Coordinates of C-alpha atoms and ligand atoms in Angstrom, one line a residue:
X1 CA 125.3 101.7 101.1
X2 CA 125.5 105.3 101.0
X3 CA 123.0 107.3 99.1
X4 CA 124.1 110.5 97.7
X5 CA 121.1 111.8 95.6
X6 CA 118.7 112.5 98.1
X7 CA 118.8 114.7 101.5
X8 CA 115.8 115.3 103.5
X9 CA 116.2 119.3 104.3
X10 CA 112.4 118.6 106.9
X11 CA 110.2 116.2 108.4
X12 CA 107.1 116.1 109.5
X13 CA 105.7 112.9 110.8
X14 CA 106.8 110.5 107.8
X15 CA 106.8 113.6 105.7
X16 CA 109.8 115.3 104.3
X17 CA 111.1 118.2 102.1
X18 CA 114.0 116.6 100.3
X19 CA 116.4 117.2 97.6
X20 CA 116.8 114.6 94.8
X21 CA 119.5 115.4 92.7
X22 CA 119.4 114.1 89.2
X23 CA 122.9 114.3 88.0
X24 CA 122.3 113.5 84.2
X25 CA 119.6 116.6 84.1
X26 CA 122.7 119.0 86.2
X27 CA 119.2 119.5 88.5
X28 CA 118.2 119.6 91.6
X29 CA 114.2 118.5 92.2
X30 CA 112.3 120.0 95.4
X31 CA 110.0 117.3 96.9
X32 CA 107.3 116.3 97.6
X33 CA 107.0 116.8 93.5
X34 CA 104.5 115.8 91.3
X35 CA 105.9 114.8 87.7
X36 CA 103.4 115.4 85.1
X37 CA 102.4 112.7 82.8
X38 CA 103.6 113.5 79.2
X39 CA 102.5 111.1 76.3
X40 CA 104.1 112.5 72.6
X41 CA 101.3 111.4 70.7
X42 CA 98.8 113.7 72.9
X43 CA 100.4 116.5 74.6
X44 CA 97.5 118.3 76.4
X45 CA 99.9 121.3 78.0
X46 CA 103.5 121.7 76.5
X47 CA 106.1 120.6 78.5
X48 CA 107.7 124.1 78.3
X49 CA 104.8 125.8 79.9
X50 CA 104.6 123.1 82.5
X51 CA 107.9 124.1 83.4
X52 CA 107.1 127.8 82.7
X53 CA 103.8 128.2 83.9
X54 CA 103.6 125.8 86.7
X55 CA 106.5 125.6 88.2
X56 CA 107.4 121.7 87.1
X57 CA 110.9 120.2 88.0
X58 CA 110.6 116.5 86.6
X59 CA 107.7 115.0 84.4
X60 CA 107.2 111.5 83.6
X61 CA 107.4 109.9 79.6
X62 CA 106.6 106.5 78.3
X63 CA 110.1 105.3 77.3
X64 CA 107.4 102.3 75.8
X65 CA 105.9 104.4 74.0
X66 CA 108.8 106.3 72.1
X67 CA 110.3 102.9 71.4
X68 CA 107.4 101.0 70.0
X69 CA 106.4 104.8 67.6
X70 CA 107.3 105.2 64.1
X71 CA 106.9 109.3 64.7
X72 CA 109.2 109.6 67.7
X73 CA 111.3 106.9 68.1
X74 CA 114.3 108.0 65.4
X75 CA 114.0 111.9 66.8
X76 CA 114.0 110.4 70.6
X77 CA 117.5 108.7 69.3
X78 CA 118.2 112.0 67.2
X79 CA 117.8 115.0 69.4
X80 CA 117.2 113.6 72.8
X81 CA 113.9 113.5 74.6
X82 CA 114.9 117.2 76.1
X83 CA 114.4 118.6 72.9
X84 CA 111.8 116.7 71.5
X85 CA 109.4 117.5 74.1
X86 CA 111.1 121.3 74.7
X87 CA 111.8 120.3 78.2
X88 CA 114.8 121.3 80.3
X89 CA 113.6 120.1 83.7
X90 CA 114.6 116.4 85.3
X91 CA 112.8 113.5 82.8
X92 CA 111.8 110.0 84.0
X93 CA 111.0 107.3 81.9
X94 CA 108.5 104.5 82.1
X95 CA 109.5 101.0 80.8
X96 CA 106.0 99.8 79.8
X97 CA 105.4 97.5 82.4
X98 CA 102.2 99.4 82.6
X99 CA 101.4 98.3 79.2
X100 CA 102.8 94.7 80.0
X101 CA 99.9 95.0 83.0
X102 CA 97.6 96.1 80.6
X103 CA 97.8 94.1 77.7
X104 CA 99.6 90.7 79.0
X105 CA 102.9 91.3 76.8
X106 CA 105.9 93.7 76.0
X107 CA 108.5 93.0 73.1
X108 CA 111.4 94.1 75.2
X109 CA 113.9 93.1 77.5
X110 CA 115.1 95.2 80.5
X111 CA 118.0 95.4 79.1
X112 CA 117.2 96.8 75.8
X113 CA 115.0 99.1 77.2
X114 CA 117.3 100.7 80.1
X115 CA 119.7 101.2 77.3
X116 CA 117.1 102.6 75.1
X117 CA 116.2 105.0 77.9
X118 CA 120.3 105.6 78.2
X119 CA 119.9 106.5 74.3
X120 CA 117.4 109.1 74.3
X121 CA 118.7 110.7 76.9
X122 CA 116.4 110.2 79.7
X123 CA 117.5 111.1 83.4
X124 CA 116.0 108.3 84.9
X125 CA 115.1 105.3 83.2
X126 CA 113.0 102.2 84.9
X127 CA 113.7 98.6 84.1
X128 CA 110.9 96.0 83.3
X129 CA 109.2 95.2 86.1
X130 CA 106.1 93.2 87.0
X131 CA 103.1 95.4 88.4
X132 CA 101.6 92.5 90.7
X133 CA 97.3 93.6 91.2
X134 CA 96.1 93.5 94.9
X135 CA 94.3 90.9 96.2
X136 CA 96.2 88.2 93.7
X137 CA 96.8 84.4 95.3
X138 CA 100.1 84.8 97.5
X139 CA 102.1 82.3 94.9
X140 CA 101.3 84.2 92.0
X141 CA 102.7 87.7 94.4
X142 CA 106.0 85.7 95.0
X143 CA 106.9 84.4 91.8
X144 CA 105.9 87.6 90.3
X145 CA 107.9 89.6 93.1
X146 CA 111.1 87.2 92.2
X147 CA 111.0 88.4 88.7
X148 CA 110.7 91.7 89.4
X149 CA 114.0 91.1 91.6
X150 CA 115.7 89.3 88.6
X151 CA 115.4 92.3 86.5
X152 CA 116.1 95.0 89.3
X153 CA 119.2 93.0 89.6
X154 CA 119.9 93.1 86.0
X155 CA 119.0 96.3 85.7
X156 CA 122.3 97.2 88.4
X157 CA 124.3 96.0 85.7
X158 CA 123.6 97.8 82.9
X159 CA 125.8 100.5 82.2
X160 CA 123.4 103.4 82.2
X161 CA 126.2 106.0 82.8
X162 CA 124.6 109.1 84.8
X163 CA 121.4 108.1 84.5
X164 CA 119.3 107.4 87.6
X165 CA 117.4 104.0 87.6
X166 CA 114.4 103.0 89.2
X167 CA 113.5 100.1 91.5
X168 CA 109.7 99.7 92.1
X169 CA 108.5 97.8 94.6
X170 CA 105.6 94.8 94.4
X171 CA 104.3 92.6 96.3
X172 CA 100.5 92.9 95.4
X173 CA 98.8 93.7 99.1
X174 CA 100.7 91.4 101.2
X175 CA 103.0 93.3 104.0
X176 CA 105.8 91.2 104.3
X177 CA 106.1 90.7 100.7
X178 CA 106.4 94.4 99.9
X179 CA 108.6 94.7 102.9
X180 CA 110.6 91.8 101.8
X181 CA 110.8 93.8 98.4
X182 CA 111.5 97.3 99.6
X183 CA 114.7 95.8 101.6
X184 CA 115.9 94.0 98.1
X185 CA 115.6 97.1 96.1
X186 CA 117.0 99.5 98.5
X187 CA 120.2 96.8 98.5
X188 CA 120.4 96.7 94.9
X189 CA 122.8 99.9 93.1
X190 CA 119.3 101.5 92.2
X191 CA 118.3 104.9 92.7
X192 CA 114.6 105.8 93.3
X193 CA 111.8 103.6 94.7
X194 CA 108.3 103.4 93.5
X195 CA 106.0 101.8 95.2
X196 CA 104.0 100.0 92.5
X197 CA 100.9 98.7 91.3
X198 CA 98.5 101.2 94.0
X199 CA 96.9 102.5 91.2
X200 CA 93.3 99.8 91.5
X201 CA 94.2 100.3 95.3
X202 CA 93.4 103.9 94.4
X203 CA 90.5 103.6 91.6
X204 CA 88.8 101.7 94.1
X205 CA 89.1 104.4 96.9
X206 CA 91.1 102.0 99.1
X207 CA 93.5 104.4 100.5
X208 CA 93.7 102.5 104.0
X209 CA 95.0 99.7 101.9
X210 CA 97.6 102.0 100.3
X211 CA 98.4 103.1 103.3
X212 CA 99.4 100.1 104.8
X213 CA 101.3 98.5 101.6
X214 CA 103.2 102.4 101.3
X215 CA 103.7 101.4 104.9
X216 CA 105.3 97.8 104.5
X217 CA 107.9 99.1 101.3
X218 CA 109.0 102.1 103.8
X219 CA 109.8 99.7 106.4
X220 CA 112.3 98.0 103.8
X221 CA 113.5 100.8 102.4
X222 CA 116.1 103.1 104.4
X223 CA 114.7 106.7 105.1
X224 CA 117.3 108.0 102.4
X225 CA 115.6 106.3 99.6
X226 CA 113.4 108.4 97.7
X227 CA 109.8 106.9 97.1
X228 CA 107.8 107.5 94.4
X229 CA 103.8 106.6 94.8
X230 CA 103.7 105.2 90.5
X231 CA 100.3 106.4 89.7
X232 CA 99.0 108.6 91.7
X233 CA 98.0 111.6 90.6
X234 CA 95.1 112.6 92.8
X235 CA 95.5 115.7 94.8
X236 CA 93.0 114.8 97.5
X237 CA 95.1 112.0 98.8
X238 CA 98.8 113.6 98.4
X239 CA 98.9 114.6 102.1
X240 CA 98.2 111.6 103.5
X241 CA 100.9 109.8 100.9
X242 CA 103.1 112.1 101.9
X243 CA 102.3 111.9 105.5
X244 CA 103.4 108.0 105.2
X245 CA 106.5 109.3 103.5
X246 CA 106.0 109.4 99.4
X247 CA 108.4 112.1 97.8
X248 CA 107.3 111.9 94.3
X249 CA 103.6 111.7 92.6
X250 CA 102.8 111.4 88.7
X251 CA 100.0 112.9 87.5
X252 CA 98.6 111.3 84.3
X253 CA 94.9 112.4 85.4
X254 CA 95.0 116.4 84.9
X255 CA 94.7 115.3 81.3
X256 CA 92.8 112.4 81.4
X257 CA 89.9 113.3 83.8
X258 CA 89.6 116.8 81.9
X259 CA 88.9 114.5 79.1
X260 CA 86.0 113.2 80.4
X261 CA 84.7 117.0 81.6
X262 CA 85.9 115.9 85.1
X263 CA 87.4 118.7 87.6
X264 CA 89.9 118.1 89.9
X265 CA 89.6 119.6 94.0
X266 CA 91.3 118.4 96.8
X267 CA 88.0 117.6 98.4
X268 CA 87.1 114.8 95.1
X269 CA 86.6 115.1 92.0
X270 CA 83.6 117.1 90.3
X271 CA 81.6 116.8 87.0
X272 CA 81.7 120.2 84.8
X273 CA 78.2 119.8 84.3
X274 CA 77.6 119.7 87.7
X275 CA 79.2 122.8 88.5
X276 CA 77.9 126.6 89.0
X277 CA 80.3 128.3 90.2
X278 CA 84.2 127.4 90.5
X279 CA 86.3 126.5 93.8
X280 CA 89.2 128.0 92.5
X281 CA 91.0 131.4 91.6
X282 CA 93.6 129.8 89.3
X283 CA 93.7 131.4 85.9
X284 CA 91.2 129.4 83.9
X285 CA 88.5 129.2 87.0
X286 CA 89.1 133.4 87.2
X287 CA 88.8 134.0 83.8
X288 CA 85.8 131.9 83.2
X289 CA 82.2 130.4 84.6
X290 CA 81.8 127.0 84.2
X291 CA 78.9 128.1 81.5
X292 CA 81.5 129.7 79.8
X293 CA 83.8 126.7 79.9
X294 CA 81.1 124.3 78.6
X295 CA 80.9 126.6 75.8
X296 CA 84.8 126.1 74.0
X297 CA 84.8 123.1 71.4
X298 CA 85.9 120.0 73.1
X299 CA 89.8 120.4 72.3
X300 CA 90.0 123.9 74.4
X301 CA 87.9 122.8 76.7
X302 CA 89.6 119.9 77.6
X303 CA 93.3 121.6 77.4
X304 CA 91.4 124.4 80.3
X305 CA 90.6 121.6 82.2
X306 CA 93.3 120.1 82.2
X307 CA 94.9 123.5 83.3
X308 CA 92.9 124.3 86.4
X309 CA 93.6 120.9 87.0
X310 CA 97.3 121.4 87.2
X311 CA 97.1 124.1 88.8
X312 CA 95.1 122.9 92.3
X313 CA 97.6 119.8 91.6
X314 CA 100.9 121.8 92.3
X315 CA 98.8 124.0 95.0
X316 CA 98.2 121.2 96.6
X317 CA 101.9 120.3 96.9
X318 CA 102.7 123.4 97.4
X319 CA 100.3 123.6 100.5
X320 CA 101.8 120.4 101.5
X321 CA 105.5 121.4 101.4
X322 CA 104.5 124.7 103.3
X323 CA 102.6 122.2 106.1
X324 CA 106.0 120.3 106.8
X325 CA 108.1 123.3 107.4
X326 CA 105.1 124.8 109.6
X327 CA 104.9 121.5 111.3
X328 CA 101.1 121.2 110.7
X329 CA 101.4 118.3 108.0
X330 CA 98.7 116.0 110.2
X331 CA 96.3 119.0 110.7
X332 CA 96.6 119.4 107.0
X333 CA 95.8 115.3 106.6
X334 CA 93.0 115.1 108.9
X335 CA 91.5 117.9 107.0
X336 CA 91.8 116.1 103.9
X337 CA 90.7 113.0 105.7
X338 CA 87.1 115.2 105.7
X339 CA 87.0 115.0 102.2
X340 CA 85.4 111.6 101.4
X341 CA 85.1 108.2 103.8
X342 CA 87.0 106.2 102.3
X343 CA 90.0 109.0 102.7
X344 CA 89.0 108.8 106.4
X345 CA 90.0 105.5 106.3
X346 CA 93.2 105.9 105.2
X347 CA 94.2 108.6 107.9
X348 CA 92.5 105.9 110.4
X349 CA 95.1 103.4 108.7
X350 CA 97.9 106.2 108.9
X351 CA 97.3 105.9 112.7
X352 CA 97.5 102.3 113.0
X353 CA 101.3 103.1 112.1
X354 CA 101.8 105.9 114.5
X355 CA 104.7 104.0 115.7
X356 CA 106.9 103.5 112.4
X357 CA 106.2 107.5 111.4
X358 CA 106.9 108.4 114.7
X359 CA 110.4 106.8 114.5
X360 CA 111.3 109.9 111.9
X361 CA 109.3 112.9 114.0
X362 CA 110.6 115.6 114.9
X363 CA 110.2 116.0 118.7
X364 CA 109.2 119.8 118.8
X365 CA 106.7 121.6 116.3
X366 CA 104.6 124.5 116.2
X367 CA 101.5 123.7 117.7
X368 CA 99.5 120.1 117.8
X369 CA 95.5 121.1 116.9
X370 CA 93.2 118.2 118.2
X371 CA 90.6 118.1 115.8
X372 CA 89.0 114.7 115.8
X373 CA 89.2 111.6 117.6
X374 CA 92.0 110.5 115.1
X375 CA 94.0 112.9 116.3
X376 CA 94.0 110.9 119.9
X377 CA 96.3 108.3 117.8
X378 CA 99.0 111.0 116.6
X379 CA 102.4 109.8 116.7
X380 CA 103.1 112.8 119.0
X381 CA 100.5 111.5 121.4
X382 CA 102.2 108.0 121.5
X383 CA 105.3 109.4 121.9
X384 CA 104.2 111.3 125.1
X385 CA 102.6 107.8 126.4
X386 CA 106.9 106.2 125.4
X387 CA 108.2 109.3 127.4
X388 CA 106.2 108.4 130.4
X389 CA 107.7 105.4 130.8
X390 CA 111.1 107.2 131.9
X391 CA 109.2 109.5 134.8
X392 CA 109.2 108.2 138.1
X393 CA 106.8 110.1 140.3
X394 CA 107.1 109.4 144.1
X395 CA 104.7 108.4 146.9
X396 CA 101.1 110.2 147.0
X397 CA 100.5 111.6 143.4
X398 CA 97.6 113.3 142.3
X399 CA 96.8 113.4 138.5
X400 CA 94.5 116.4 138.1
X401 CA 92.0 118.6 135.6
X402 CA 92.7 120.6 138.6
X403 CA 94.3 122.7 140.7
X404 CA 97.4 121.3 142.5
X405 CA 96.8 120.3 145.9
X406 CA 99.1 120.4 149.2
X407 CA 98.0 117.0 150.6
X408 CA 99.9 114.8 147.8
X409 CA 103.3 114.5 147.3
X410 CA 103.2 115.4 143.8
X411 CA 100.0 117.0 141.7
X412 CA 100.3 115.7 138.0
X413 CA 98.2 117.6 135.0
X414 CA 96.1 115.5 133.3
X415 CA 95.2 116.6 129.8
X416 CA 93.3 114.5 127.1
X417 CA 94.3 113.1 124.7
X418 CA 98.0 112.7 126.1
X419 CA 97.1 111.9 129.9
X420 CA 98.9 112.6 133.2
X421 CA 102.7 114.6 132.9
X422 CA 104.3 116.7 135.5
X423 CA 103.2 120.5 135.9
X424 CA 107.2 121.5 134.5
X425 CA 106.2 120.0 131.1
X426 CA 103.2 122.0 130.3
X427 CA 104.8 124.4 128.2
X428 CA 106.8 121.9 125.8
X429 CA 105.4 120.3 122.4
X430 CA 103.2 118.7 121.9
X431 CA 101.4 119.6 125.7
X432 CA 101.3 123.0 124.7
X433 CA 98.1 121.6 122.0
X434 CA 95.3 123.0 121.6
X435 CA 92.6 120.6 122.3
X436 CA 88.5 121.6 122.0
X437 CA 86.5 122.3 125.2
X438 CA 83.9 119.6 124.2
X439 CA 86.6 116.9 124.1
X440 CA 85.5 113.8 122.2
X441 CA 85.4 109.9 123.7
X442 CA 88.7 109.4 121.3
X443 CA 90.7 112.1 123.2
X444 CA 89.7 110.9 127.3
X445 CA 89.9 107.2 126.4
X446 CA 93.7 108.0 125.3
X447 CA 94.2 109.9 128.3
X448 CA 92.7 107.2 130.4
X449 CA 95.5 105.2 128.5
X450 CA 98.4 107.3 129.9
X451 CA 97.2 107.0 134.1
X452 CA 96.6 103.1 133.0
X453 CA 100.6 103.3 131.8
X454 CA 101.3 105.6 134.3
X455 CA 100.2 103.7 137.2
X456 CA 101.8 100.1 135.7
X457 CA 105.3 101.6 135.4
X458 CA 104.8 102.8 139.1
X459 CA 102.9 100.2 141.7
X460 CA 104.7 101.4 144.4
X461 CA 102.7 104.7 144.4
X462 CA 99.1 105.6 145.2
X463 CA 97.4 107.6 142.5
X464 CA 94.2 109.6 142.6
X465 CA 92.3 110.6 139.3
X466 CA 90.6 113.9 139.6
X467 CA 88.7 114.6 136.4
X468 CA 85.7 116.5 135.3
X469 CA 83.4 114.7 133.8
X470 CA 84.8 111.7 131.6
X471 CA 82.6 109.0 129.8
X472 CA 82.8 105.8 131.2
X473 CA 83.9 104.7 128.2
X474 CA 87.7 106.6 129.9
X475 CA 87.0 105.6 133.4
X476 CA 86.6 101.8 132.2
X477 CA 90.4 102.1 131.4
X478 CA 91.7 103.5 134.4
X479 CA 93.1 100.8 136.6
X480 CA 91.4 99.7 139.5
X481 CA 93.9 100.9 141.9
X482 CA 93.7 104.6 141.3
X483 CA 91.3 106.5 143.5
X484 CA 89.1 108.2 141.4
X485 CA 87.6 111.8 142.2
X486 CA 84.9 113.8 140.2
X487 CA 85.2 117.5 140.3
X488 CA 83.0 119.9 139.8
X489 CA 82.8 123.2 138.6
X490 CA 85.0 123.8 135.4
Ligands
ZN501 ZN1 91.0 126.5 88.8

């Protein structure tokens, strides 16, 4: 089926800079894009200075929530939720299947609520789906999963005119399930794809584990379908979600952590209290000290906080869009890994994958920075190792650290962490990296991996391995056949 609503304008490993258009809203919506979380009953920042102020394209709204309120529901059906929350952006509608998580039970059909969503005038509504846990038995994740389906294919039915539909993706933690689930909802009509129930993944700081379900619904889903991480609202872990290709983020938590005094950074999250001095130069960290923050009543205070936190929220996606079209997305995710363990993890997971983002690479970028070990398992570096594969060198060949040298047929480069290429490549991506002098274990066991390629796809010829100084943990890998030869003298 052919998706019209979203092009992808740059990529950058599984990232991308897309264009979703939502046709009820007559906008277009720049991603990687972070929807604000709007609840009527407590609006912390108005929705016309989110849009005014902070650039916002699309927020999110409980469709639930309108439905089940005395206040809102007749005005929602009235005026439209454009004008009732003063918003002129893209709006997307929950369904309450949070709530249904939450508290057990909902008192509404898909149906009734896609058309509700229809009524009010929301640009893309979601249908009543089942947010499956992690970690559940496997039986309760299928049966679950095959409702979920029921509805998504219910929910293709409904006549919603214009208005974009939803078609989250469960499967609690098992892989093939939320494969099997992203391919169903990618052939269903729907329109956008979240990838649901991450959020105790998340709380729980298991972002490897997100990683590799975010992972499983991508390889269902076609690389036109627009995926939306439902739930996360974190900006510390928005490069490495949008690294394994998520275009759209919700952020419920500017407001609710700066309920609780708690500061968002892209390095974690801190504690006003524990703060002397602010990270930041967005308005509210320029204009005050974190003494004079602590001093507002609790209503201003909290609405501050929950600025700044908007503000290093859209930074961050800014930073992240800018990283794509620079190339440098992975440089920006490994820094981020740095931020906390568990985040280190997940970029460890991200490389476990290297294969399935490096499917949608582009094969030339700026510059590749080696920066840790993980970078060793870069889906550039894997797709050097693939390349090998088609170069046939001849007869006596020297792989070298080296100079060249007249008594071989032909002298190789070697060049951790990619490993042995002919001299003629050196000057095209990702060769041209720049790698540290003191090279880490990571980087010389990877090249070690190329000569071990190298040499497999070529037994007719005799290799020599000059090298200056690798661990044995390298030399261990390089087959027994090669002739190795320790130089000295960098
Ligand atoms: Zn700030």
């Amino acid at each position: 089926m052919e998706r019209d609503i979203f092009e992808v304008r740059a990529q950058d490993g599984g990232g991308r800079i897309g264009e979703l258009t939502v046709p009820r809203a007559g906008v277009t919506v720049e991603t990687p894009a972070l929807l604000p979380v709007v609840n009527p009953h407590v609006v912390t920042v108005d929705p016309s200075r989110l849009e005014s102020e902070f650039g916002a394209e699309i927020l999110i709204t409980n469709s639930y929530i309108l439905y089940k309120s005395e206040d809102f529901r007749d005005d929602a059906l009235d005026g439209g939720l454009h004008e009732l929350l003063d918003f002129d952006g893209a709006i997307m509608t929950d369904s309450g299947s949070f709530q249904l998580a939450e508290y057990g039970e909902i008192s509404v059909t898909t149906e009734e609520i896609l058309r509700f969503q229809h009524d009010v005038g929301s640009d893309i509504g979601t249908p009543v789906d089942i947010p499956t846990p992690p970690d559940v038995d496997r039986e309760r994740a299928e049966s679950e999963l095959e409702t979920t389906q029921e509805r998504l294919e219910l929910a293709a039915t409904v006549d919603v005119g214009e208005m974009l539909v939803n078609a989250p993706v469960q499967g609690s933690t098992y892989a093939d399930l939320r494969e099997k689930a992203g391919r169903h909802a990618y052939d269903t009509e729907l329109d956008v794809f979240p990838v649901g129930a991450v959020v105790p993944l998340m709380n729980e700081y298991r972002y490897d584990d997100m990683v590799d379900v975010v992972a499983a619904a991508k390889r269902g889903l076609g690389a036109d379908a627009p995926v939306h991480l439902f739930g996360a609202g974190h900006p510390m872990m928005f490069a490495l979600a949008v690294a394994m290709g998520c275009d759209l983020f919700d952020s419920a938590a500017y407001a609710l952590y700066a309920r609780d005094d708690r500061y968002l950074t892209v390095r974690g999250t801190k504690q006003l209290d524990d703060l002397e001095y602010f990270p930041c130069s967005c308005p509210i960290c320029a204009n005050y000290t974190p003494d004079e923050l602590r001093e507002f009543d609790d209503w201003e205070r909290e609405e501050l906080l929950a600025e700044h936190n908007l503000h290093v929220t859209f930074e961050e996606i800014r930073t992240i869009k800018q990283a794509i079209r620079s190339g440098d997305l992975f440089e920006l995710v490994e820094n981020r890994a740095r931020a906390h363990p568990a985040m280190l993890d997940g970029y460890r997971a991200l490389g476990a994958h290297a294969a399935q983002l490096e499917r949608a690479d582009p094969a030339s970028k700026g510059a590749f920075f080696y920066l840790s070990g993980e970078s060793a398992a870069r889906p550039e570096v894997l797709r050097h190792r693939e390349r090998l594969f088609r170069l046939n060198p001849e007869g006596r060949v020297l792989l070298t650290e080296g100079n060249p040298s007249k008594n071989y047929d032909e002298s190789w480069r070697v060049v951790p962490p990619f490993g042995p290429f002919p001299r003629a490549l050196s000057e095209t991506y990702p060769l041209t990296a720049e790698i540290p002098e003191r090279m880490d274990g990571a980087g010389y066991e990877s090249a070690a991996r190329g000569v071990a390629r190298l040499v497999a796809e070529n037994q007719e010829c005799e290799f020599t391995l000059a090298h200056y100084d690798w661990p044995e943990s390298a030399l261990a890998l390089v087959p027994e056949s090669v002739r190795v030869v320790e130089l000295s003298d960098a």
